[in-house]
XYZ file of C-alpha atoms in Angstrom:
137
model
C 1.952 17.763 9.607
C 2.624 14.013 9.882
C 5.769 12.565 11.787
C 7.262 11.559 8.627
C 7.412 7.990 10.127
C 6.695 6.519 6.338
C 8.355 6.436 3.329
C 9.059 9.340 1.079
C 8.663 9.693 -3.031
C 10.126 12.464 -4.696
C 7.897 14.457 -6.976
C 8.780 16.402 -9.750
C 7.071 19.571 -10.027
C 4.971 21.049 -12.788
C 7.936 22.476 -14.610
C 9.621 18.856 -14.502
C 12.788 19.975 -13.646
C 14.256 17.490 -11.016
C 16.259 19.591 -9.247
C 13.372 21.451 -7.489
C 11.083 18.276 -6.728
C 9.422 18.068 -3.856
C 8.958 14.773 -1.193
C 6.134 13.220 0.170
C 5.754 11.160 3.105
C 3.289 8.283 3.338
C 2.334 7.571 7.215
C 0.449 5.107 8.428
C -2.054 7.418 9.216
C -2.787 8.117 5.552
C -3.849 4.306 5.094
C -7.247 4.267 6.930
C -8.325 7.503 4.821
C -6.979 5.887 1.703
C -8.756 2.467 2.039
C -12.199 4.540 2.463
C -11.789 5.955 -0.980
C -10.595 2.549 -2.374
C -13.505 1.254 -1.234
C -15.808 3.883 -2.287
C -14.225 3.788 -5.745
C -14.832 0.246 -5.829
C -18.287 0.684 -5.033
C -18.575 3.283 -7.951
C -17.260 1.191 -10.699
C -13.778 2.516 -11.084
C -11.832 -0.133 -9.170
C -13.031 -3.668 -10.870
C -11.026 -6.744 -9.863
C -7.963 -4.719 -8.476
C -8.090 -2.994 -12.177
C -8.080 0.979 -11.873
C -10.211 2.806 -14.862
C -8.353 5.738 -15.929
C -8.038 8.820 -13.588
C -8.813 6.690 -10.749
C -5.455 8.082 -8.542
C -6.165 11.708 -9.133
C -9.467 11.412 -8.144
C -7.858 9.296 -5.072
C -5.547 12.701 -4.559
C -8.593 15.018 -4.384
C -10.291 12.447 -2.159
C -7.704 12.134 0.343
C -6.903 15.890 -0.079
C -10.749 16.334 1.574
C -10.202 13.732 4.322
C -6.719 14.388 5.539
C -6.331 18.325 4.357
C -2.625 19.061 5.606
C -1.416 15.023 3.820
C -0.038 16.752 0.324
C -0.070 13.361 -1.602
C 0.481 13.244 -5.101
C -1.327 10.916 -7.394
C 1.878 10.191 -9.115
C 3.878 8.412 -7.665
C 3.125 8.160 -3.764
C -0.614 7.261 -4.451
C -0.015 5.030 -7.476
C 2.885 3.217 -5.642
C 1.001 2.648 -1.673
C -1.941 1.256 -4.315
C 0.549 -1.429 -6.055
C 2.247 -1.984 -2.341
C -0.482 -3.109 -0.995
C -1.902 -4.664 -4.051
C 1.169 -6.998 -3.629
C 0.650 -7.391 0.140
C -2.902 -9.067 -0.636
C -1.884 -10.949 -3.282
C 1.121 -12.765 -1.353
C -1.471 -12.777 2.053
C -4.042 -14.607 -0.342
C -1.036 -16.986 -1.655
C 0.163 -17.766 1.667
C -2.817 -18.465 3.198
C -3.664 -21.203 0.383
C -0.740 -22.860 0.943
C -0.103 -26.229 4.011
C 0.346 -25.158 7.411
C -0.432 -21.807 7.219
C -3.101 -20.095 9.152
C -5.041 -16.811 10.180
C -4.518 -15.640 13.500
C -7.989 -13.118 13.740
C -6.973 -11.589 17.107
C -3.653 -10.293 15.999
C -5.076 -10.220 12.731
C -1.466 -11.822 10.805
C -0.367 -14.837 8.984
C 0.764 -17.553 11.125
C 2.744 -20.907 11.129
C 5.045 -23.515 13.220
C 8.633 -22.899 13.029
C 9.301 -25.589 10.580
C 6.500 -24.504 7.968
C 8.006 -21.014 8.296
C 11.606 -22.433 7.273
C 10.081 -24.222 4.490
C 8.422 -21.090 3.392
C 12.009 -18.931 3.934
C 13.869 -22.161 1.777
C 11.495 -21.772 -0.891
C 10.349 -18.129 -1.486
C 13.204 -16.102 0.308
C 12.485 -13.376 -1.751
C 8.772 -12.722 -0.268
C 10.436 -13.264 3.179
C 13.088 -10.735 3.137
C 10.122 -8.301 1.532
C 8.076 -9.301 4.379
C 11.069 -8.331 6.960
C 11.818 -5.251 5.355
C 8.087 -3.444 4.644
C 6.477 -1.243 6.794
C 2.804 -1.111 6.172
């Protein structure tokens, strides 16, 4: 099993009852696995434009369930969420990039900035900056 390092979602079981739901744990570990079948559902047609055809995070759950056996993820909600997480992430990555004195480092492979573009940023958009402090991707 996983060190439990990432977040957890609680999932309801088939009976729905609430009390007996069960938790998964994303880890880091589950992204590189989960990106392959992105990208293969991509490739297939199913993933257009960062639009998912239905069925697309089941079939992600059997996927992942052949590359990482022991991982246990549900389609709904761990899959479905880690999808729109990092949806987000590459959305605000693309946005920051396009904006004045912000850069790509490619060796760390992060946004970067001088001090003072950074503050501007943190004026501005505090919202996306706290986000950034407080996700762990």
């Amino acid at each position: 099993m996983f060190s439990g390092t990432g977040r957890r979602n609680k999932v309801v079981g088939e009976t729905g009852d609430a009390s007996k739901a069960e938790y998964n744990f994303w880890d880091t570990a589950h992204d590189g696995p989960f990106l392959e079948c992105l990208l293969e559902l991509t490739e297939r047609g199913f993933i257009t434009n960062g639009t998912c055809k239905n069925g697309v995070f089941k079939q992600i759950q059997k996927m992942m369930e052949k590359k990482v056996p022991e991982c246990g993820l549900k389609a709904k909600p761990t899959i479905q969420n880690r999808y729109k997480k990092l949806k987000h992430w590459f959305h605000s990555t693309v946005m920051m990039r396009g904006l004045s004195g912000f850069g790509w480092d490619p060796v760390q492979e992060c946004i970067n900035a001088d001090k003072a573009v950074w503050d501007v940023f943190i004026a501005v958009c505090p919202v996306i900056y706290v986000l950034i402090l407080m996700t762990n991707i």
